[in-house]
Amino acid sequence: MSGSPSSSSGSEEEDEGIDSYRKGGYHAVRIADNFSAGRYIAQKKLGWGQFSTVWLAYDTESSKYVALKIQKSAPQFSQAAIHEIEILSAVAAGDPSNDKCTVRLVDHFKHAGPNGQHLCMVLEFLGDSLLSLIKYNRYKGLEFHRVREISRCILTALDYLHRELRIIHTDLKPENILLCSNINPSKDPIRSGVTPVLERPEGNPNGGVVISSIEKRLKQRAKRAVARISERRIAFELATGEMMFTPKTGQGFSEDEDHLAMMMEFLGKIPRKIATSGARSKEYFDRYGDLKRIRRLKYGSIDRLLVDKYKFSDADAREFAGFLSPMLDFDPDKRPTAQQCLQHPWLNADSETSRLNAGMNDLEIKAKK
C-alpha cells in the first residue's frame, strides 16, 4: 500500500522544485512546523511525488516517529487522497493484529495553508527499501533463507489484499517494498535515539534530503496475475542481485520486442492465441504468433540461466526455477494465486523460519509513481 517512503533510498532523485508551491499545489513545510493542533511536528523531508510531499514527523501524543504525507490542495489531488484513505482504512480494519505485512494508516486530517487546504495522512515510519538491501549486498544476491523470508512477507500481503479485500497493487518492485527499519542503525531516528526537533531551528527553513517519491497505484478488481509476475521478478532480483530481463533497443527492433524475445527464450513460445489477441499484437507478432522483427531465438531455461550465469548448484537452480516458473506462465489464468504460492515447497524448505537481522523480517508494500 502507499505510505512512507524509504528513509535512505533514491537519493539520486532531483527534488520537486518550486514551481508547484502555489495555489492548488504543495504545502511549504519548515522543520518544526506543527500539524493537527500541534500533535505532529515536522523533522525532515523524506520524499515527494506527483501528488504530495512526505515528511518524517514526531507524534507528541504517542512519542513515536511517523511519516506525514501532505497532499497537494487542488481538487483532483484531494479526491485521490480521499480514495487512498478509504483503501488504507480498509486495509487496517481487516488486519487488527497487524500481521499481514501491510502499512498502517495512523491518522488523517486536513491542514489549511497559504496554497489551500491539504489532506494529510499519517503512516507508520519505515526504513530502507529492498533495492537498498540489494545495493548494500553489492548486487551479489541474498542467501536463500532471506529470499524465502522476504517472499513469504510479500505473498502474505498480496494474498490478504487479493483474497480478502479484492485490491491489487500494480507497481510491485524492490524500491517500493520497505523494511521495518534502516540497514544502517545510525540513519534510523528510532534506533539511533535522535532527539526530535520540537522548536524551529535557525538556518535552512526547508532542510531535509529528498530520498524517494511515494504515491498510490492501486486498482481494484484488476487481474491478480500482474502482481504475481511482479513477485517473481522481485524474488529473482533478491536471489541474483540482477533483473531477470534487461532488454535493449537494437538494429531493426525496439526494446519491447527485445523484452518479448528474452521472455520467449527462457519461457518458450507465447501461445498463438495470447500473442495475437492483444490490442497491440499486430505491432510485434505475425498471424502465427512469431515476432516480426526478431526471428532467431536462442532457447534456454531459467534453471540453466541460474547455473550458467549465477553459479547456482543444479539442485538449487531446479528448485528455485520450480517456484518461479508457474508465476511466469504466459496464460494469466494458469498462474498460481498468492495463496497457492505460499504453499510451494521451495518457499517452505527451511526447517525453521529464519529471522532477518536489523528488523528486516517485516516488510511493507508500497507504491509510487
mmCIF file of C-alpha atoms in Angstrom:
data_model
loop_
_atom_site.group_PDB
_atom_site.id
_atom_site.type_symbol
_atom_site.label_atom_id
_atom_site.label_comp_id
_atom_site.label_asym_id
_atom_site.label_seq_id
_atom_site.Cartn_x
_atom_site.Cartn_y
_atom_site.Cartn_z
ATOM 1 C CA MET A 1 0.000 0.000 0.000
ATOM 2 C CA SER A 2 1.134 3.537 -0.429
ATOM 3 C CA GLY A 3 2.756 5.128 2.555
ATOM 4 C CA SER A 4 6.009 6.334 3.991
ATOM 5 C CA PRO A 5 8.995 6.219 1.657
ATOM 6 C CA SER A 6 12.319 4.714 2.435
ATOM 7 C CA SER A 7 14.460 6.969 4.559
ATOM 8 C CA SER A 8 17.576 6.411 2.511
ATOM 9 C CA SER A 9 16.783 5.103 -0.959
ATOM 10 C CA GLY A 10 16.592 7.084 -4.167
ATOM 11 C CA SER A 11 18.824 9.952 -3.069
ATOM 12 C CA GLU A 12 19.797 10.490 -6.704
ATOM 13 C CA GLU A 13 16.357 11.912 -7.468
ATOM 14 C CA GLU A 14 16.029 15.627 -8.021
ATOM 15 C CA ASP A 15 13.791 17.463 -5.608
ATOM 16 C CA GLU A 16 10.335 18.649 -6.556
ATOM 17 C CA GLY A 17 11.415 22.215 -7.406
ATOM 18 C CA ILE A 18 9.475 25.339 -6.501
ATOM 19 C CA ASP A 19 7.022 25.645 -9.390
ATOM 20 C CA SER A 20 4.349 23.522 -7.695
ATOM 21 C CA TYR A 21 4.479 25.503 -4.451
ATOM 22 C CA ARG A 22 1.469 27.608 -5.417
ATOM 23 C CA LYS A 23 -2.310 27.627 -5.102
ATOM 24 C CA GLY A 24 -3.536 24.084 -5.563
ATOM 25 C CA GLY A 25 -0.013 22.702 -5.199
ATOM 26 C CA TYR A 26 2.321 21.587 -2.439
ATOM 27 C CA HIS A 27 2.264 22.938 1.095
ATOM 28 C CA ALA A 28 5.583 24.533 2.092
ATOM 29 C CA VAL A 29 6.886 22.850 5.241
ATOM 30 C CA ARG A 30 9.632 24.018 7.566
ATOM 31 C CA ILE A 31 11.386 21.956 10.202
ATOM 32 C CA ALA A 32 9.421 22.081 13.480
ATOM 33 C CA ASP A 33 6.170 23.120 11.780
ATOM 34 C CA ASN A 34 3.296 21.506 13.642
ATOM 35 C CA PHE A 35 0.156 19.826 12.314
ATOM 36 C CA SER A 36 -3.178 18.650 13.709
ATOM 37 C CA ALA A 37 -3.304 21.084 16.632
ATOM 38 C CA GLY A 38 0.355 20.526 17.483
ATOM 39 C CA ARG A 39 0.287 16.733 17.613
ATOM 40 C CA TYR A 40 2.731 16.159 14.720
ATOM 41 C CA ILE A 41 5.993 18.106 14.384
ATOM 42 C CA ALA A 42 7.919 18.025 11.089
ATOM 43 C CA GLN A 43 11.521 16.765 11.359
ATOM 44 C CA LYS A 44 12.870 16.370 7.812
ATOM 45 C CA LYS A 45 11.647 15.702 4.293
ATOM 46 C CA LEU A 46 11.674 12.056 3.288
ATOM 47 C CA GLY A 47 10.430 12.296 -0.260
ATOM 48 C CA TRP A 48 7.981 13.649 -2.756
ATOM 49 C CA GLY A 49 5.761 12.557 -5.601
ATOM 50 C CA GLN A 50 3.458 13.999 -8.215
ATOM 51 C CA PHE A 51 0.684 14.346 -5.642
ATOM 52 C CA SER A 52 2.428 15.004 -2.333
ATOM 53 C CA THR A 53 5.483 15.502 -0.182
ATOM 54 C CA VAL A 54 6.317 13.140 2.681
ATOM 55 C CA TRP A 55 7.940 14.189 5.928
ATOM 56 C CA LEU A 56 9.385 12.470 8.940
ATOM 57 C CA ALA A 57 7.348 13.801 11.840
ATOM 58 C CA TYR A 58 7.290 13.313 15.590
ATOM 59 C CA ASP A 59 3.981 12.313 17.155
ATOM 60 C CA THR A 60 3.866 14.090 20.511
ATOM 61 C CA GLU A 61 0.888 12.009 21.610
ATOM 62 C CA SER A 62 2.492 8.591 21.123
ATOM 63 C CA SER A 63 6.134 9.779 21.357
ATOM 64 C CA LYS A 64 6.889 7.979 18.087
ATOM 65 C CA TYR A 65 8.219 8.942 14.675
ATOM 66 C CA VAL A 66 5.729 8.755 11.814
ATOM 67 C CA ALA A 67 5.586 9.545 8.100
ATOM 68 C CA LEU A 68 3.436 12.575 7.319
ATOM 69 C CA LYS A 69 2.147 12.672 3.751
ATOM 70 C CA ILE A 70 0.846 16.103 2.698
ATOM 71 C CA GLN A 71 -1.241 16.113 -0.466
ATOM 72 C CA LYS A 72 -1.411 18.952 -2.977
ATOM 73 C CA SER A 73 -4.526 21.037 -2.410
ATOM 74 C CA ALA A 74 -6.179 21.080 -5.866
ATOM 75 C CA PRO A 75 -9.489 19.145 -6.021
ATOM 76 C CA GLN A 76 -8.146 16.286 -8.143
ATOM 77 C CA PHE A 77 -5.354 15.628 -5.650
ATOM 78 C CA SER A 78 -7.716 15.854 -2.705
ATOM 79 C CA GLN A 79 -10.015 13.323 -4.364
ATOM 80 C CA ALA A 80 -7.093 10.961 -4.920
ATOM 81 C CA ALA A 81 -6.164 11.306 -1.245
ATOM 82 C CA ILE A 82 -9.729 10.535 -0.170
ATOM 83 C CA HIS A 83 -9.651 7.353 -2.245
ATOM 84 C CA GLU A 84 -6.282 6.391 -0.788
ATOM 85 C CA ILE A 85 -7.502 6.975 2.755
ATOM 86 C CA GLU A 86 -10.515 4.750 2.069
ATOM 87 C CA ILE A 87 -8.262 1.946 0.844
ATOM 88 C CA LEU A 88 -5.727 2.265 3.651
ATOM 89 C CA SER A 89 -8.531 2.377 6.224
ATOM 90 C CA ALA A 90 -9.996 -0.828 4.794
ATOM 91 C CA VAL A 91 -6.575 -2.478 4.884
ATOM 92 C CA ALA A 92 -6.100 -1.527 8.536
ATOM 93 C CA ALA A 93 -9.634 -2.525 9.552
ATOM 94 C CA GLY A 94 -9.196 -6.001 8.095
ATOM 95 C CA ASP A 95 -5.896 -6.572 9.889
ATOM 96 C CA PRO A 96 -6.373 -5.578 13.550
ATOM 97 C CA SER A 97 -3.465 -7.783 14.652
ATOM 98 C CA ASN A 98 -1.116 -6.073 12.156
ATOM 99 C CA ASP A 99 0.388 -9.326 10.882
ATOM 100 C CA LYS A 100 -0.321 -9.028 7.146
ATOM 101 C CA CYS A 101 2.842 -7.081 6.242
ATOM 102 C CA THR A 102 0.931 -4.004 5.066
ATOM 103 C CA VAL A 103 1.498 -0.383 6.007
ATOM 104 C CA ARG A 104 -0.562 1.116 8.839
ATOM 105 C CA LEU A 105 -2.553 4.310 8.438
ATOM 106 C CA VAL A 106 -2.252 6.025 11.823
ATOM 107 C CA ASP A 107 -4.322 9.154 11.270
ATOM 108 C CA HIS A 108 -5.603 11.592 8.662
ATOM 109 C CA PHE A 109 -6.703 15.214 8.817
ATOM 110 C CA LYS A 110 -6.956 18.477 6.870
ATOM 111 C CA HIS A 111 -4.399 21.259 7.114
ATOM 112 C CA ALA A 112 -5.036 24.815 5.917
ATOM 113 C CA GLY A 113 -2.111 26.688 4.387
ATOM 114 C CA PRO A 114 -1.344 29.567 2.012
ATOM 115 C CA ASN A 115 -1.813 27.290 -1.023
ATOM 116 C CA GLY A 116 -5.140 25.848 0.071
ATOM 117 C CA GLN A 117 -6.477 23.068 2.241
ATOM 118 C CA HIS A 118 -4.360 19.917 2.159
ATOM 119 C CA LEU A 119 -5.416 16.396 3.084
ATOM 120 C CA CYS A 120 -2.741 14.776 5.227
ATOM 121 C CA MET A 121 -2.101 11.132 6.021
ATOM 122 C CA VAL A 122 -0.038 9.848 8.928
ATOM 123 C CA LEU A 123 1.559 6.443 8.400
ATOM 124 C CA GLU A 124 3.988 4.357 10.365
ATOM 125 C CA PHE A 125 7.592 5.287 9.686
ATOM 126 C CA LEU A 126 9.519 2.601 7.839
ATOM 127 C CA GLY A 127 13.086 2.048 6.729
ATOM 128 C CA ASP A 128 15.143 1.064 3.713
ATOM 129 C CA SER A 129 13.775 -0.470 0.535
ATOM 130 C CA LEU A 130 14.608 -3.875 -0.883
ATOM 131 C CA LEU A 131 16.545 -2.072 -3.604
ATOM 132 C CA SER A 132 18.762 -0.558 -0.906
ATOM 133 C CA LEU A 133 19.241 -4.033 0.541
ATOM 134 C CA ILE A 134 20.278 -5.375 -2.871
ATOM 135 C CA LYS A 135 22.733 -2.476 -3.301
ATOM 136 C CA TYR A 136 24.033 -2.959 0.253
ATOM 137 C CA ASN A 137 24.790 -6.553 -0.694
ATOM 138 C CA ARG A 138 26.715 -5.256 -3.745
ATOM 139 C CA TYR A 139 24.294 -6.848 -6.217
ATOM 140 C CA LYS A 140 25.503 -10.320 -5.255
ATOM 141 C CA GLY A 141 22.133 -11.719 -4.303
ATOM 142 C CA LEU A 142 20.911 -12.717 -0.866
ATOM 143 C CA GLU A 143 21.042 -16.094 0.844
ATOM 144 C CA PHE A 144 18.078 -18.321 0.018
ATOM 145 C CA HIS A 145 16.693 -18.229 3.550
ATOM 146 C CA ARG A 146 16.417 -14.440 3.296
ATOM 147 C CA VAL A 147 14.829 -14.603 -0.152
ATOM 148 C CA ARG A 148 12.280 -17.072 1.226
ATOM 149 C CA GLU A 149 11.518 -14.914 4.250
ATOM 150 C CA ILE A 150 11.029 -11.777 2.171
ATOM 151 C CA SER A 151 8.963 -13.638 -0.431
ATOM 152 C CA ARG A 152 6.706 -15.009 2.301
ATOM 153 C CA CYS A 153 6.083 -11.496 3.587
ATOM 154 C CA ILE A 154 5.265 -10.138 0.133
ATOM 155 C CA LEU A 155 2.974 -13.045 -0.710
ATOM 156 C CA THR A 156 1.246 -12.796 2.672
ATOM 157 C CA ALA A 157 0.431 -9.156 1.944
ATOM 158 C CA LEU A 158 -0.688 -9.919 -1.617
ATOM 159 C CA ASP A 159 -2.867 -12.810 -0.508
ATOM 160 C CA TYR A 160 -4.551 -10.553 2.056
ATOM 161 C CA LEU A 161 -5.100 -7.737 -0.441
ATOM 162 C CA HIS A 162 -6.274 -10.009 -3.257
ATOM 163 C CA ARG A 163 -8.409 -12.573 -1.482
ATOM 164 C CA GLU A 164 -9.897 -10.636 1.404
ATOM 165 C CA LEU A 165 -10.054 -7.051 0.122
ATOM 166 C CA ARG A 166 -10.123 -7.507 -3.679
ATOM 167 C CA ILE A 167 -7.368 -4.901 -4.011
ATOM 168 C CA ILE A 168 -4.494 -5.144 -6.482
ATOM 169 C CA HIS A 169 -1.124 -3.467 -6.062
ATOM 170 C CA THR A 170 0.039 -2.594 -9.578
ATOM 171 C CA ASP A 171 3.582 -1.350 -9.008
ATOM 172 C CA LEU A 172 5.477 -4.000 -7.071
ATOM 173 C CA LYS A 173 9.242 -3.634 -7.366
ATOM 174 C CA PRO A 174 12.175 -3.653 -4.925
ATOM 175 C CA GLU A 175 12.261 0.130 -4.451
ATOM 176 C CA ASN A 176 8.584 0.091 -3.425
ATOM 177 C CA ILE A 177 8.862 -2.543 -0.698
ATOM 178 C CA LEU A 178 10.206 -1.298 2.605
ATOM 179 C CA LEU A 179 11.782 -2.905 5.634
ATOM 180 C CA CYS A 180 10.698 -2.025 9.145
ATOM 181 C CA SER A 181 13.952 -0.202 9.819
ATOM 182 C CA ASN A 182 17.114 1.025 8.160
ATOM 183 C CA ILE A 183 20.030 -1.249 7.350
ATOM 184 C CA ASN A 184 22.336 1.343 8.945
ATOM 185 C CA PRO A 185 21.120 2.000 12.526
ATOM 186 C CA SER A 186 22.758 5.452 12.591
ATOM 187 C CA LYS A 187 20.347 6.605 9.864
ATOM 188 C CA ASP A 188 17.291 5.359 11.714
ATOM 189 C CA PRO A 189 15.817 8.029 14.027
ATOM 190 C CA ILE A 190 14.222 5.347 16.178
ATOM 191 C CA ARG A 191 17.210 3.065 16.678
ATOM 192 C CA SER A 192 19.809 5.837 16.821
ATOM 193 C CA GLY A 193 17.996 7.640 19.623
ATOM 194 C CA VAL A 194 17.977 11.032 17.893
ATOM 195 C CA THR A 195 16.180 13.674 19.934
ATOM 196 C CA PRO A 196 13.208 15.058 17.999
ATOM 197 C CA VAL A 197 13.237 18.711 16.951
ATOM 198 C CA LEU A 198 10.348 20.390 18.731
ATOM 199 C CA GLU A 199 11.202 24.032 18.007
ATOM 200 C CA ARG A 200 12.147 25.672 14.719
ATOM 201 C CA PRO A 201 15.950 25.816 14.301
ATOM 202 C CA GLU A 202 17.911 28.718 12.858
ATOM 203 C CA GLY A 203 19.205 28.496 9.280
ATOM 204 C CA ASN A 204 17.791 26.466 6.401
ATOM 205 C CA PRO A 205 13.986 26.607 6.744
ATOM 206 C CA ASN A 206 13.321 23.730 4.365
ATOM 207 C CA GLY A 207 16.023 21.280 5.406
ATOM 208 C CA GLY A 208 15.976 17.592 4.599
ATOM 209 C CA VAL A 209 17.083 15.452 1.723
ATOM 210 C CA VAL A 210 14.724 14.129 -0.929
ATOM 211 C CA ILE A 211 15.026 10.380 -0.781
ATOM 212 C CA SER A 212 12.171 8.699 -2.554
ATOM 213 C CA SER A 213 8.850 9.601 -4.113
ATOM 214 C CA ILE A 214 5.844 7.645 -2.928
ATOM 215 C CA GLU A 215 2.404 7.536 -4.490
ATOM 216 C CA LYS A 216 -0.506 5.165 -4.692
ATOM 217 C CA ARG A 217 -1.031 2.928 -7.663
ATOM 218 C CA LEU A 218 -3.824 0.639 -6.567
ATOM 219 C CA LYS A 219 -6.504 -0.754 -8.786
ATOM 220 C CA GLN A 220 -9.498 -2.720 -7.578
ATOM 221 C CA ARG A 221 -10.811 -5.760 -9.412
ATOM 222 C CA ALA A 222 -7.788 -5.937 -11.723
ATOM 223 C CA LYS A 223 -6.220 -9.233 -12.758
ATOM 224 C CA ARG A 224 -4.106 -10.603 -9.923
ATOM 225 C CA ALA A 225 -1.730 -12.134 -12.461
ATOM 226 C CA VAL A 226 0.140 -8.831 -12.787
ATOM 227 C CA ALA A 227 1.068 -8.806 -9.102
ATOM 228 C CA ARG A 228 2.169 -12.438 -9.243
ATOM 229 C CA ILE A 229 4.570 -11.697 -12.108
ATOM 230 C CA SER A 230 5.962 -8.782 -10.077
ATOM 231 C CA GLU A 231 6.614 -11.031 -7.074
ATOM 232 C CA ARG A 232 8.518 -13.440 -9.342
ATOM 233 C CA ARG A 233 10.705 -10.604 -10.582
ATOM 234 C CA ILE A 234 11.434 -9.465 -7.045
ATOM 235 C CA ALA A 235 12.379 -12.976 -5.880
ATOM 236 C CA PHE A 236 14.760 -13.340 -8.832
ATOM 237 C CA GLU A 237 16.391 -9.961 -8.155
ATOM 238 C CA LEU A 238 16.836 -10.760 -4.472
ATOM 239 C CA ALA A 239 18.439 -14.125 -5.238
ATOM 240 C CA THR A 240 20.726 -12.936 -8.046
ATOM 241 C CA GLY A 241 21.160 -9.197 -7.468
ATOM 242 C CA GLU A 242 20.111 -8.532 -11.065
ATOM 243 C CA MET A 243 16.925 -8.049 -13.042
ATOM 244 C CA MET A 244 15.689 -11.134 -14.862
ATOM 245 C CA PHE A 245 15.429 -9.358 -18.218
ATOM 246 C CA THR A 246 17.387 -6.296 -19.358
ATOM 247 C CA PRO A 247 16.094 -5.593 -22.875
ATOM 248 C CA LYS A 248 17.679 -3.035 -25.177
ATOM 249 C CA THR A 249 16.825 -1.390 -28.452
ATOM 250 C CA GLY A 250 18.715 -2.962 -31.354
ATOM 251 C CA GLN A 251 19.106 -2.567 -35.080
ATOM 252 C CA GLY A 252 15.639 -3.022 -36.531
ATOM 253 C CA PHE A 253 13.805 -3.813 -33.286
ATOM 254 C CA SER A 254 12.547 -1.983 -30.209
ATOM 255 C CA GLU A 255 13.240 -2.532 -26.520
ATOM 256 C CA ASP A 256 9.752 -4.033 -26.118
ATOM 257 C CA GLU A 257 10.448 -6.543 -28.884
ATOM 258 C CA ASP A 258 13.767 -7.487 -27.293
ATOM 259 C CA HIS A 259 11.937 -7.993 -23.997
ATOM 260 C CA LEU A 260 9.409 -10.309 -25.638
ATOM 261 C CA ALA A 261 12.231 -12.230 -27.309
ATOM 262 C CA MET A 262 14.064 -12.704 -23.998
ATOM 263 C CA MET A 263 10.905 -13.968 -22.333
ATOM 264 C CA MET A 264 10.322 -16.482 -25.112
ATOM 265 C CA GLU A 265 13.929 -17.683 -24.998
ATOM 266 C CA PHE A 266 13.583 -18.701 -21.345
ATOM 267 C CA LEU A 267 9.875 -19.490 -21.091
ATOM 268 C CA GLY A 268 9.090 -20.926 -24.503
ATOM 269 C CA LYS A 269 6.981 -19.619 -27.342
ATOM 270 C CA ILE A 270 3.985 -17.499 -26.421
ATOM 271 C CA PRO A 271 0.771 -19.381 -27.282
ATOM 272 C CA ARG A 272 -0.561 -18.087 -30.596
ATOM 273 C CA LYS A 273 -3.939 -17.150 -29.105
ATOM 274 C CA ILE A 274 -2.284 -14.958 -26.475
ATOM 275 C CA ALA A 275 0.342 -13.481 -28.797
ATOM 276 C CA THR A 276 -2.240 -12.369 -31.364
ATOM 277 C CA SER A 277 -5.085 -11.244 -29.089
ATOM 278 C CA GLY A 278 -3.576 -8.074 -27.629
ATOM 279 C CA ALA A 279 -4.524 -4.543 -28.608
ATOM 280 C CA ARG A 280 -1.000 -4.007 -29.998
ATOM 281 C CA SER A 281 -0.252 -7.556 -31.124
ATOM 282 C CA LYS A 282 -0.007 -6.604 -34.794
ATOM 283 C CA GLU A 283 2.911 -4.283 -33.986
ATOM 284 C CA TYR A 284 5.038 -7.193 -32.770
ATOM 285 C CA PHE A 285 3.651 -10.530 -33.972
ATOM 286 C CA ASP A 286 2.659 -12.053 -37.288
ATOM 287 C CA ARG A 287 -0.525 -14.085 -37.619
ATOM 288 C CA TYR A 288 1.297 -17.220 -36.456
ATOM 289 C CA GLY A 289 2.366 -15.634 -33.175
ATOM 290 C CA ASP A 290 6.013 -15.208 -34.179
ATOM 291 C CA LEU A 291 7.914 -11.979 -33.659
ATOM 292 C CA LYS A 292 8.049 -9.940 -36.851
ATOM 293 C CA ARG A 293 11.495 -8.412 -36.468
ATOM 294 C CA ILE A 294 13.388 -10.903 -34.280
ATOM 295 C CA ARG A 295 13.364 -14.281 -35.980
ATOM 296 C CA ARG A 296 16.226 -16.200 -34.409
ATOM 297 C CA LEU A 297 15.803 -17.051 -30.752
ATOM 298 C CA LYS A 298 18.253 -18.893 -28.517
ATOM 299 C CA TYR A 299 16.049 -21.053 -26.345
ATOM 300 C CA GLY A 300 17.131 -21.960 -22.836
ATOM 301 C CA SER A 301 15.586 -22.273 -19.376
ATOM 302 C CA ILE A 302 15.554 -20.416 -16.084
ATOM 303 C CA ASP A 303 17.363 -23.182 -14.224
ATOM 304 C CA ARG A 304 20.196 -23.221 -16.795
ATOM 305 C CA LEU A 305 20.445 -19.434 -16.550
ATOM 306 C CA LEU A 306 20.787 -19.726 -12.773
ATOM 307 C CA VAL A 307 23.512 -22.360 -13.114
ATOM 308 C CA ASP A 308 25.477 -20.888 -16.013
ATOM 309 C CA LYS A 309 25.354 -17.177 -15.182
ATOM 310 C CA TYR A 310 24.814 -17.071 -11.423
ATOM 311 C CA LYS A 311 26.645 -20.284 -10.466
ATOM 312 C CA PHE A 312 23.765 -21.881 -8.578
ATOM 313 C CA SER A 313 24.045 -25.581 -7.880
ATOM 314 C CA ASP A 314 21.900 -27.773 -10.133
ATOM 315 C CA ALA A 315 19.621 -28.651 -7.219
ATOM 316 C CA ASP A 316 19.169 -25.055 -6.025
ATOM 317 C CA ALA A 317 18.548 -23.843 -9.569
ATOM 318 C CA ARG A 318 15.989 -26.561 -10.258
ATOM 319 C CA GLU A 319 14.058 -25.929 -7.032
ATOM 320 C CA PHE A 320 14.107 -22.125 -7.350
ATOM 321 C CA ALA A 321 13.073 -22.287 -11.012
ATOM 322 C CA GLY A 322 10.237 -24.569 -9.948
ATOM 323 C CA PHE A 323 8.978 -21.777 -7.688
ATOM 324 C CA LEU A 324 9.381 -19.028 -10.309
ATOM 325 C CA SER A 325 8.187 -20.732 -13.479
ATOM 326 C CA PRO A 326 4.462 -21.163 -12.677
ATOM 327 C CA MET A 327 4.187 -17.432 -11.939
ATOM 328 C CA LEU A 328 5.689 -16.713 -15.356
ATOM 329 C CA ASP A 329 3.144 -18.635 -17.392
ATOM 330 C CA PHE A 330 2.094 -16.602 -20.423
ATOM 331 C CA ASP A 331 -1.528 -17.540 -19.702
ATOM 332 C CA PRO A 332 -2.672 -15.411 -16.718
ATOM 333 C CA ASP A 333 -5.346 -17.954 -15.813
ATOM 334 C CA LYS A 334 -2.695 -20.619 -15.273
ATOM 335 C CA ARG A 335 -0.579 -18.601 -12.859
ATOM 336 C CA PRO A 336 -0.938 -19.620 -9.201
ATOM 337 C CA THR A 337 -2.581 -17.278 -6.724
ATOM 338 C CA ALA A 338 -0.582 -15.687 -3.920
ATOM 339 C CA GLN A 339 -2.242 -18.159 -1.548
ATOM 340 C CA GLN A 340 -1.084 -21.078 -3.705
ATOM 341 C CA CYS A 341 2.434 -19.637 -3.949
ATOM 342 C CA LEU A 342 2.637 -19.577 -0.167
ATOM 343 C CA GLN A 343 2.200 -23.358 -0.171
ATOM 344 C CA HIS A 344 5.024 -24.021 -2.642
ATOM 345 C CA PRO A 345 7.657 -26.483 -1.329
ATOM 346 C CA TRP A 346 10.579 -24.192 -2.170
ATOM 347 C CA LEU A 347 9.128 -21.369 -0.095
ATOM 348 C CA ASN A 348 8.770 -23.692 2.889
ATOM 349 C CA ALA A 349 12.059 -25.535 2.503
ATOM 350 C CA ASP A 350 13.696 -24.085 5.613
ATOM 351 C CA SER A 351 13.406 -26.371 8.606
ATOM 352 C CA GLU A 352 12.697 -23.323 10.708
ATOM 353 C CA THR A 353 11.845 -19.785 9.685
ATOM 354 C CA SER A 354 14.988 -17.661 9.586
ATOM 355 C CA ARG A 355 14.768 -14.222 11.084
ATOM 356 C CA LEU A 356 16.370 -11.351 9.205
ATOM 357 C CA ASN A 357 18.750 -9.111 11.060
ATOM 358 C CA ALA A 358 18.167 -5.459 11.887
ATOM 359 C CA GLY A 359 14.400 -5.670 11.720
ATOM 360 C CA MET A 360 14.410 -6.769 8.099
ATOM 361 C CA ASN A 361 11.879 -9.579 8.531
ATOM 362 C CA ASP A 362 8.743 -7.453 8.368
ATOM 363 C CA LEU A 363 8.014 -5.790 5.049
ATOM 364 C CA GLU A 364 5.533 -3.213 3.953
ATOM 365 C CA ILE A 365 4.016 -2.981 0.498
ATOM 366 C CA LYS A 366 4.486 0.434 -1.033
ATOM 367 C CA ALA A 367 3.750 2.036 -4.321
ATOM 368 C CA LYS A 368 4.979 5.077 -6.114
ATOM 369 C CA LYS A 369 4.561 6.793 -9.426
#
